[in-house]
Structures are given as C-alpha cells and as structure tokens.
mmCIF file of N, CA, C and O in Angstrom:
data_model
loop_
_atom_site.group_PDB
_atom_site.id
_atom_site.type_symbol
_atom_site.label_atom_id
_atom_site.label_comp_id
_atom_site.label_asym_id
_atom_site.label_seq_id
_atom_site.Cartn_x
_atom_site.Cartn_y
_atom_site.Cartn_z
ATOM 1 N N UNK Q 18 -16.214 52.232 -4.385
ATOM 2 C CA UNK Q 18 -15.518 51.634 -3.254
ATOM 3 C C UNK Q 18 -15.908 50.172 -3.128
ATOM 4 O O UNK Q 18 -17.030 49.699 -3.311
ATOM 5 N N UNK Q 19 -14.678 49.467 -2.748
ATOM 6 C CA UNK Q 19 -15.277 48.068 -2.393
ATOM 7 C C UNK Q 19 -16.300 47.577 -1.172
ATOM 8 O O UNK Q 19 -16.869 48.464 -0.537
ATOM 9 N N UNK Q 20 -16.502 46.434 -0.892
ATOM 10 C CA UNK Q 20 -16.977 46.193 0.535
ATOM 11 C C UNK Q 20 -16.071 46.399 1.676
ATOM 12 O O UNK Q 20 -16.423 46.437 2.856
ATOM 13 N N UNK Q 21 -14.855 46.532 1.216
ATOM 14 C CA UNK Q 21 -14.004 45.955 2.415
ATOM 15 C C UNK Q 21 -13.359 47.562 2.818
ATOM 16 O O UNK Q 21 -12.664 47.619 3.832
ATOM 17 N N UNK Q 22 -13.579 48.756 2.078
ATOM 18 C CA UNK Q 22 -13.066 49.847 2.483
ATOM 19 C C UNK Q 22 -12.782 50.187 3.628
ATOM 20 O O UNK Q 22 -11.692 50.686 3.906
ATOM 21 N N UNK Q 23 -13.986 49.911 4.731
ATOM 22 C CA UNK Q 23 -14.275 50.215 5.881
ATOM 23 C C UNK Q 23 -13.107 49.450 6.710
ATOM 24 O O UNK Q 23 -12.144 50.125 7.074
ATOM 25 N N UNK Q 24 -13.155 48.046 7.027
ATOM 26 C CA UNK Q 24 -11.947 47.362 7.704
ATOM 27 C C UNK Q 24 -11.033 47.135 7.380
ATOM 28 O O UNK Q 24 -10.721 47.392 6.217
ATOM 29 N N UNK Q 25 -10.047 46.466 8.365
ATOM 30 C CA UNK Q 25 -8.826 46.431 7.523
ATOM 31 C C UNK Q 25 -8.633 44.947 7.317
ATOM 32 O O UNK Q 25 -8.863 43.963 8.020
ATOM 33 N N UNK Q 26 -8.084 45.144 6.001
ATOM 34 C CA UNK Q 26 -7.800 44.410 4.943
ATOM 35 C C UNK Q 26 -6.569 43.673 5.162
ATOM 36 O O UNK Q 26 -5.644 44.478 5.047
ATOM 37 N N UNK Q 27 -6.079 42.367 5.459
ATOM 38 C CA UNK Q 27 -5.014 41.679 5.231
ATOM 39 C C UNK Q 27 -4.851 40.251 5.157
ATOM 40 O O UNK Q 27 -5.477 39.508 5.914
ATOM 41 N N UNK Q 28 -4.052 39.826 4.294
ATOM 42 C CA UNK Q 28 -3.895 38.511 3.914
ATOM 43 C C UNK Q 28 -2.747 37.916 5.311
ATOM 44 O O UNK Q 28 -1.615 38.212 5.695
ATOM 45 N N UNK Q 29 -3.794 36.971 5.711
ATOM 46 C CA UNK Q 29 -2.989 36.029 6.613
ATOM 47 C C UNK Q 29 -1.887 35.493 6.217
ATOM 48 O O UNK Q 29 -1.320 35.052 7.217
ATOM 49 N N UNK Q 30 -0.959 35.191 4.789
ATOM 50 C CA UNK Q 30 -0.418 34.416 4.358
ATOM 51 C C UNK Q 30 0.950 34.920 4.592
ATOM 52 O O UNK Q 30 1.841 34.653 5.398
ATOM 53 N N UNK Q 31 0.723 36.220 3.035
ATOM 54 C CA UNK Q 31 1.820 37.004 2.901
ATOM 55 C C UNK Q 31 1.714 38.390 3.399
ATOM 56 O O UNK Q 31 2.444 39.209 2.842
ATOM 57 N N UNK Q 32 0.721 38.918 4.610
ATOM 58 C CA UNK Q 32 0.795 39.867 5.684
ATOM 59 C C UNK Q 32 0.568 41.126 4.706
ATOM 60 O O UNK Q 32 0.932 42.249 5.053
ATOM 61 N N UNK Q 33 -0.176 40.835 3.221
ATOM 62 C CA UNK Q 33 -0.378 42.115 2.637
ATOM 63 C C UNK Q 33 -1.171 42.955 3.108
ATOM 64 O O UNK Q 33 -2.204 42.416 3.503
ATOM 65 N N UNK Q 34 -1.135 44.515 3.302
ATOM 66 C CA UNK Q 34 -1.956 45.377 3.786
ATOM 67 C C UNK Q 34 -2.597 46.388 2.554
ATOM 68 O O UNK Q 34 -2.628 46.081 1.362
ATOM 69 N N UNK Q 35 -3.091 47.645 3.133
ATOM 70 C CA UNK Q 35 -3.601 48.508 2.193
ATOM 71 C C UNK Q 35 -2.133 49.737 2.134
ATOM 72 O O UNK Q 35 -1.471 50.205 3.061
ATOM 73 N N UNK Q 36 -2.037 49.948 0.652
ATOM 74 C CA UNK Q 36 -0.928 51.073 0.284
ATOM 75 C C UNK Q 36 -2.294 52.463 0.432
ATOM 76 O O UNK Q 36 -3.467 52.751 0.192
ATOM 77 N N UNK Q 37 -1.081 52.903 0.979
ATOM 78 C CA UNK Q 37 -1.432 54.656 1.400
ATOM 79 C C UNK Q 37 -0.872 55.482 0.479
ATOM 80 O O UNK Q 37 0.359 55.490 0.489
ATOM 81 N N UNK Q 38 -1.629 56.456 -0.630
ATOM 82 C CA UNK Q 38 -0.783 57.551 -0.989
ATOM 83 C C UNK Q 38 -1.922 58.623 -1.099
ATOM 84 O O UNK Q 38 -2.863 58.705 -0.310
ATOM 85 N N UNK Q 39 -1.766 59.219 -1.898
ATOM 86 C CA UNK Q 39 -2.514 60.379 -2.685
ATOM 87 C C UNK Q 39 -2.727 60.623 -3.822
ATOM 88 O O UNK Q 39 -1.941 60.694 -4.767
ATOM 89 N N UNK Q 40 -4.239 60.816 -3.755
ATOM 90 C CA UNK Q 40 -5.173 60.918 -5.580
ATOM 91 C C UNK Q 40 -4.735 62.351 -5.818
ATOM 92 O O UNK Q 40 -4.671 63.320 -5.061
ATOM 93 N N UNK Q 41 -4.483 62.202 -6.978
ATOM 94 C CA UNK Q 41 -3.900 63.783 -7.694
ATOM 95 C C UNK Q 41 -5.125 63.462 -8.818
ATOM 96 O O UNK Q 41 -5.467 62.462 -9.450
ATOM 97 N N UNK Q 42 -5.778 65.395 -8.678
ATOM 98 C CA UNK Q 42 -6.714 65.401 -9.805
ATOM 99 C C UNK Q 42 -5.693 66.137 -10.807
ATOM 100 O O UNK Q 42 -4.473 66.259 -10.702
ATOM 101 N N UNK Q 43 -6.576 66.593 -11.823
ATOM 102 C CA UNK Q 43 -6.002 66.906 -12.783
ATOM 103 C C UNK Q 43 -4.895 68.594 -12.180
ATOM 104 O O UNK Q 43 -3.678 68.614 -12.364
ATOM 105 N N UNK Q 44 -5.467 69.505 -11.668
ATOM 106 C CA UNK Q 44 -5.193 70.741 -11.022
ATOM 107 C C UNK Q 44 -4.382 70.274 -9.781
ATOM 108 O O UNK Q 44 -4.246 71.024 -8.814
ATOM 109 N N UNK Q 45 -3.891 69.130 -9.815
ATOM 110 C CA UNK Q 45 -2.657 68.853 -8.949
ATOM 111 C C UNK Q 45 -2.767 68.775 -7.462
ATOM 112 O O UNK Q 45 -1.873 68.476 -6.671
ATOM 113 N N UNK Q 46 -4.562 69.234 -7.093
ATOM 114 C CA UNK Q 46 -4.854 68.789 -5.801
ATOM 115 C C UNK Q 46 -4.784 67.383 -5.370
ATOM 116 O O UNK Q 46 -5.227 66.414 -5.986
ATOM 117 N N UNK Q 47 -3.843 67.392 -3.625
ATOM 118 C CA UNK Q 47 -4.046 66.068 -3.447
ATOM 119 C C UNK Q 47 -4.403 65.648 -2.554
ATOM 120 O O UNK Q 47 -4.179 66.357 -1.573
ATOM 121 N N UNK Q 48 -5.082 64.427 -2.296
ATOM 122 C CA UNK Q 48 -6.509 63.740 -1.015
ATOM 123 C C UNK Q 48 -5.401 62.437 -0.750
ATOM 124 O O UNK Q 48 -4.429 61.935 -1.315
ATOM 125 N N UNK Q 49 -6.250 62.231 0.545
ATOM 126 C CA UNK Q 49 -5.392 60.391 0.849
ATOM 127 C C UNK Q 49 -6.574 59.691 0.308
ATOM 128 O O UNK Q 49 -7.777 59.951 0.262
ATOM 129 N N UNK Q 50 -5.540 58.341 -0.238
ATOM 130 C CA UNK Q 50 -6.330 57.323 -0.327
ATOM 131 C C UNK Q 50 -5.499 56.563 0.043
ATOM 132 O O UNK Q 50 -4.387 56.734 0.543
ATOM 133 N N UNK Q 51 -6.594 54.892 -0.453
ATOM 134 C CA UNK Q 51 -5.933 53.811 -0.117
ATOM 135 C C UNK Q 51 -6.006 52.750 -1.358
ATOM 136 O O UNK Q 51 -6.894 52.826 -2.207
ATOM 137 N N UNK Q 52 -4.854 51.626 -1.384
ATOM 138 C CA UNK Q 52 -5.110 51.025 -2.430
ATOM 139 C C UNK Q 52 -5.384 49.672 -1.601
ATOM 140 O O UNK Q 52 -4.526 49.245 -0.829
ATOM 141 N N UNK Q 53 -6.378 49.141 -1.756
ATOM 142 C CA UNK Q 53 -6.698 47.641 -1.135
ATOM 143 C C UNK Q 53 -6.132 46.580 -1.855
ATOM 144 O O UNK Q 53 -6.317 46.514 -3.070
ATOM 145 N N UNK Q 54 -5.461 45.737 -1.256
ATOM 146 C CA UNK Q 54 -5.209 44.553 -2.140
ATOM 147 C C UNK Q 54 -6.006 43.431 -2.246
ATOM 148 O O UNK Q 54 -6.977 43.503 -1.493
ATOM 149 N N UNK Q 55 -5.945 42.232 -3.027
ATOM 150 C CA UNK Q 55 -7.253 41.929 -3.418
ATOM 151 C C UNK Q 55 -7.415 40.345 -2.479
ATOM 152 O O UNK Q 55 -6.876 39.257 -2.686
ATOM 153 N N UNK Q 56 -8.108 40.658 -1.713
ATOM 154 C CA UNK Q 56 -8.239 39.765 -0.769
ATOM 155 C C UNK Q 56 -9.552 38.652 -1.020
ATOM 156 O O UNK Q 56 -10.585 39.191 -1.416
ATOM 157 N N UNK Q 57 -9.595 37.306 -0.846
ATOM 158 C CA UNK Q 57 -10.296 36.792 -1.043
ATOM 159 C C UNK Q 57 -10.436 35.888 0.690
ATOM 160 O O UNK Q 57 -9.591 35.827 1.583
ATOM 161 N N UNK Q 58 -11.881 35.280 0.633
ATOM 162 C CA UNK Q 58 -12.337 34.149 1.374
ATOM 163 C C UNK Q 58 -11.734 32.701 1.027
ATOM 164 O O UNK Q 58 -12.121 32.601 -0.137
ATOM 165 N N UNK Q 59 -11.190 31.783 1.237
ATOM 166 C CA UNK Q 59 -11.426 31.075 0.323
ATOM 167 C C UNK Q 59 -11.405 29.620 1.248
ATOM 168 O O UNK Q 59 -10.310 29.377 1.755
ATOM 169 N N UNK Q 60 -12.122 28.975 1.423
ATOM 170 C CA UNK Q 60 -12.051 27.555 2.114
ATOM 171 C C UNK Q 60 -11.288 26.627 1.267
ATOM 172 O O UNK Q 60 -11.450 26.454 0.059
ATOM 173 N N UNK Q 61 -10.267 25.936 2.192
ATOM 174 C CA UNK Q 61 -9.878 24.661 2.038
ATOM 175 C C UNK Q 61 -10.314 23.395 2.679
ATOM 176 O O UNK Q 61 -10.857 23.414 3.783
ATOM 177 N N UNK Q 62 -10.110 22.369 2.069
ATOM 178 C CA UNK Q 62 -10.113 20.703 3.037
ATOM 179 C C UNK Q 62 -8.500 20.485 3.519
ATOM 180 O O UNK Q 62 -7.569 20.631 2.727
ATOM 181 N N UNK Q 63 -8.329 20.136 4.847
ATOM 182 C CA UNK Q 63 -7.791 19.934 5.615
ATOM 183 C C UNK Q 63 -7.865 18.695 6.117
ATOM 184 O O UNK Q 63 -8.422 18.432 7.184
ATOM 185 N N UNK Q 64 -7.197 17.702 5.228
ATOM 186 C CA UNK Q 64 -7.199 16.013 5.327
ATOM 187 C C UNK Q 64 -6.690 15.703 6.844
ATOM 188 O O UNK Q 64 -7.107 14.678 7.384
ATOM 189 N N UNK Q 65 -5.627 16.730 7.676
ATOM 190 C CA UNK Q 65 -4.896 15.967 8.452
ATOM 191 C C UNK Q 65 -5.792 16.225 9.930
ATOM 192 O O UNK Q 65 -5.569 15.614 10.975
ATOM 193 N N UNK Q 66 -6.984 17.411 9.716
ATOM 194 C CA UNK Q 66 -7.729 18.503 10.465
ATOM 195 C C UNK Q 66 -9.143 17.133 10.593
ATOM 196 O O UNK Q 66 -9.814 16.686 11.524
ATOM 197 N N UNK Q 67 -9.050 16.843 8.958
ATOM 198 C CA UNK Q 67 -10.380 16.083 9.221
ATOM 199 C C UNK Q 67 -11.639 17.207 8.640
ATOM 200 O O UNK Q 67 -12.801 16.805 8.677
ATOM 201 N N UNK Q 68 -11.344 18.609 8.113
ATOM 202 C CA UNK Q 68 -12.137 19.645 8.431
ATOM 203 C C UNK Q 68 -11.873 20.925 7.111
ATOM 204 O O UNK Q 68 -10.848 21.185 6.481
ATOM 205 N N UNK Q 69 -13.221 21.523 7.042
ATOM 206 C CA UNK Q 69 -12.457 22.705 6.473
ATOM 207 C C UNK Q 69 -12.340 23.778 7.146
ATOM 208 O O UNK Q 69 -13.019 24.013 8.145
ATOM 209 N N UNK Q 70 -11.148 24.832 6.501
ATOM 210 C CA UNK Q 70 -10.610 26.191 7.183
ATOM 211 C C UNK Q 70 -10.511 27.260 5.994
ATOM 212 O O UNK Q 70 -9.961 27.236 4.893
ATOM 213 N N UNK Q 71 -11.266 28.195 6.676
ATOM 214 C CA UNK Q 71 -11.739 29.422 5.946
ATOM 215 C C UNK Q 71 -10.372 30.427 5.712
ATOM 216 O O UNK Q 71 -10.362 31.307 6.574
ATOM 217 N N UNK Q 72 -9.668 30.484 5.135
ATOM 218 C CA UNK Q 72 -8.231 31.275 5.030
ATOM 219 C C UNK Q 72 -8.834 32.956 4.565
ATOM 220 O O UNK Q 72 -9.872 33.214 3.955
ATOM 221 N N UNK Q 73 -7.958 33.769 5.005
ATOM 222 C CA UNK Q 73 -8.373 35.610 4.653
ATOM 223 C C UNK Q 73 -6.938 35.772 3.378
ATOM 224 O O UNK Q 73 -5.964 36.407 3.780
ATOM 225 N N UNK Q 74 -6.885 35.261 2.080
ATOM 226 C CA UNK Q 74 -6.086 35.527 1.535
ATOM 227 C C UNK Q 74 -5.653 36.321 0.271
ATOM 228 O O UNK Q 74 -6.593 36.805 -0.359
ATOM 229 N N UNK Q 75 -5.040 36.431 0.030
ATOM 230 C CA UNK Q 75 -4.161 37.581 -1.245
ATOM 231 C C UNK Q 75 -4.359 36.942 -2.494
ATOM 232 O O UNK Q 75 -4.687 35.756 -2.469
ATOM 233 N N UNK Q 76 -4.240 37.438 -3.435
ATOM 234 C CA UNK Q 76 -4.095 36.487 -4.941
ATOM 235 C C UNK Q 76 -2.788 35.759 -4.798
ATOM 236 O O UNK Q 76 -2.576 34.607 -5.177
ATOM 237 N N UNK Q 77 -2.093 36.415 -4.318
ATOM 238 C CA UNK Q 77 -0.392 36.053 -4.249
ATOM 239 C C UNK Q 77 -0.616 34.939 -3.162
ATOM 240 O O UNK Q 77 0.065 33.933 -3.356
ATOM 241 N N UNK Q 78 -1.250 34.921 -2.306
ATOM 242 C CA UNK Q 78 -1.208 33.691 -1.075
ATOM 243 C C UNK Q 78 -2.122 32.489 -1.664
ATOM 244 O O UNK Q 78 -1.817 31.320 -1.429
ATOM 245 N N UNK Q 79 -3.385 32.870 -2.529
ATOM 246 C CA UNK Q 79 -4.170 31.678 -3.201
ATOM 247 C C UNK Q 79 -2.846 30.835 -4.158
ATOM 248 O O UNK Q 79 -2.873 29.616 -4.323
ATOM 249 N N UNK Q 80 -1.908 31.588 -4.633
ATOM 250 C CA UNK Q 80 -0.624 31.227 -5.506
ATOM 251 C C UNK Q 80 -0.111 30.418 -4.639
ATOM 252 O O UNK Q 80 0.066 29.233 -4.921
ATOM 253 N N UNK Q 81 0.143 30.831 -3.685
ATOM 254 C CA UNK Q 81 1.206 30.154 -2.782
ATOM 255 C C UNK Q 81 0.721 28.980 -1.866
ATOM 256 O O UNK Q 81 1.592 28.240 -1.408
ATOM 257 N N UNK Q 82 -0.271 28.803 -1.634
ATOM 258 C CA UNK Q 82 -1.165 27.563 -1.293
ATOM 259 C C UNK Q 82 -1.461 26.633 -2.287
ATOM 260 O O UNK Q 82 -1.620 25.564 -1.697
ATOM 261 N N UNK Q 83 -1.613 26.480 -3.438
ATOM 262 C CA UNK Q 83 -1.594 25.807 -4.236
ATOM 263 C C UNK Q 83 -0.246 25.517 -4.537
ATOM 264 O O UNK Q 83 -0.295 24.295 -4.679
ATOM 265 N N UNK Q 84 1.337 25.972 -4.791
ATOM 266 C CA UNK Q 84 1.945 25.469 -4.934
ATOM 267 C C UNK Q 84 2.809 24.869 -3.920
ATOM 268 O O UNK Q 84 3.517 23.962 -4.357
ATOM 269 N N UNK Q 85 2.989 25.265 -2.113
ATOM 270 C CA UNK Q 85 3.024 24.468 -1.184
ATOM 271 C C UNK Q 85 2.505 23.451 -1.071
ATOM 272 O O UNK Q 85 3.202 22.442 -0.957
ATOM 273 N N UNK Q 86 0.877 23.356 -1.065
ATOM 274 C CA UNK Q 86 -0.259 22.973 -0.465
ATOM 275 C C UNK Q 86 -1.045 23.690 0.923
ATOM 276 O O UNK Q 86 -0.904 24.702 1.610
ATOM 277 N N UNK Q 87 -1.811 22.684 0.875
ATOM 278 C CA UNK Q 87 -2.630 23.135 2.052
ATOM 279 C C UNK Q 87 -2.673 22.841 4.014
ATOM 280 O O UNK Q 87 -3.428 23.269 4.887
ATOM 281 N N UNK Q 88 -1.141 21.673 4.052
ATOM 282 C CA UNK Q 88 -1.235 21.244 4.295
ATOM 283 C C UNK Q 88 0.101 21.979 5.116
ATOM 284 O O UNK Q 88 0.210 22.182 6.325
ATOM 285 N N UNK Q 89 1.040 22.289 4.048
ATOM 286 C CA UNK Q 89 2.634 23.043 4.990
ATOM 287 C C UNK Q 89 1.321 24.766 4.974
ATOM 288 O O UNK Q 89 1.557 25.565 5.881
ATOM 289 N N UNK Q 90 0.620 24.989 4.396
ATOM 290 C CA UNK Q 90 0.402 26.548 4.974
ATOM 291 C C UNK Q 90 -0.017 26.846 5.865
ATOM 292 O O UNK Q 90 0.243 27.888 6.467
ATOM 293 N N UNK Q 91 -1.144 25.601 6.330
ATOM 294 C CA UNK Q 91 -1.767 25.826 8.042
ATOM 295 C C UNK Q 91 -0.920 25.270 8.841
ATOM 296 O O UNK Q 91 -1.345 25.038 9.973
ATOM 297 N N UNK Q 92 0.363 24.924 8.558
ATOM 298 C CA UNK Q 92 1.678 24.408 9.547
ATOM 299 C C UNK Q 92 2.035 25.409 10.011
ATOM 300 O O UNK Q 92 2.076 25.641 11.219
ATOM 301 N N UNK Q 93 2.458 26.416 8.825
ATOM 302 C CA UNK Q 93 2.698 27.820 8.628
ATOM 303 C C UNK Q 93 2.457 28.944 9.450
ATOM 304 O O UNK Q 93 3.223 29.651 10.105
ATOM 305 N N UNK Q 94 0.934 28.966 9.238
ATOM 306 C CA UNK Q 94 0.269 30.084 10.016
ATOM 307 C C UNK Q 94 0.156 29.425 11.374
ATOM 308 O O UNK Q 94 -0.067 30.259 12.252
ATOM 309 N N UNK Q 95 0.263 27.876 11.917
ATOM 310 C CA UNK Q 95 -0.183 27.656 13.203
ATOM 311 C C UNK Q 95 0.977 28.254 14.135
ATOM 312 O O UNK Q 95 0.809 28.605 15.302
ATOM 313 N N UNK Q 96 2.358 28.319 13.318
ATOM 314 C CA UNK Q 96 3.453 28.178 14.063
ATOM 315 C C UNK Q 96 3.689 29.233 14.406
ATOM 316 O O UNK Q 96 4.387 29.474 15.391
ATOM 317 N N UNK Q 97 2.901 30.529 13.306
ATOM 318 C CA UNK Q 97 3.099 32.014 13.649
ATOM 319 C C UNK Q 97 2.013 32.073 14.911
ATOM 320 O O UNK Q 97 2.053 33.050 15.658
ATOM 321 N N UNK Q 98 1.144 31.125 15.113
ATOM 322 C CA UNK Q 98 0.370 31.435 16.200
ATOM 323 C C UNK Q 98 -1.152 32.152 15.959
ATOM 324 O O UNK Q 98 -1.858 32.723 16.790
ATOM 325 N N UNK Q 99 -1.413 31.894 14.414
ATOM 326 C CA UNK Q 99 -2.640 32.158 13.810
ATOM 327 C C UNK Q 99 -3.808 31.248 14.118
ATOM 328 O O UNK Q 99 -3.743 30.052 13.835
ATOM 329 N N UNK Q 100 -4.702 31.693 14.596
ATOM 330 C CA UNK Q 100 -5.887 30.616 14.566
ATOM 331 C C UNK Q 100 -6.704 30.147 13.349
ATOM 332 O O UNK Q 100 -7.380 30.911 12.660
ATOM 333 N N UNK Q 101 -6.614 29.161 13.199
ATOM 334 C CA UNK Q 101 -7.167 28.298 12.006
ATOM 335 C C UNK Q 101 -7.991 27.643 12.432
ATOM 336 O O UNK Q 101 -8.598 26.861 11.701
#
C-alpha cells in the first residue's frame, strides 16, 4: 500500500480521484479496492505572487502546468475558489 491509502487522494488541477472496483483472485473471489492515482507535491515560483505555492497534483496536471504555465493555472484554481 502506498502512503496515501488512508486519505483521500485528489489532484487539484484535473479533480482526479481514486477508481473503485474489485480484486478478483484466481477462484473468482471478489474484495473492494481502490486504484490511487498518482499524485504528487510539487512547488512552484509564482513571479506575479512574489512566492512559492505548494500544488496537490496528478501526472496529467504536472503535464498541464508546464504546458499552460504556472501562471494561467493558479488563475485557474483561484477562480474555482481554491486556496493557493
């Protein structure tokens, strides 16, 4: 299990969560699980902030910050009303 099993898991960016299904063993019994997606920490500089901001993001949102920037994504999340 990862660290993050326990809480929940989501990327501020692109609002990814954890997929829910069921582990099938071999004898066709089946349990819930969860599939976590892969969430990272990741600080940016924030030229217009003056500052850096700690983002909760996805591989897919580290993608998508680099090819926006850093600059339309905390526009982004401010406008959804995210604290940064």
């Amino acid at each position: 299990m990862s660290f993050q099993s326990g809480g929940a898991v989501r990327c501020q960016l692109t609002g990814r969560e954890p997929g829910f299904g069921n582990r099938v063993s071999h004898s066709q019994r089946k349990t819930r699980r969860r599939w976590n997606p892969n969430v990272q920490r990741k600080r940016y500089w924030v030229p217009s902030l003056n500052r850096f901001v700690v983002l909760t993001l996805s591989t897919k949102g580290i993608k998508t910050v680099d090819k926006l920037g850093v600059e339309a994504v905390v526009a982004r999340l401010r406008a959804q009303g995210v604290k940064v």
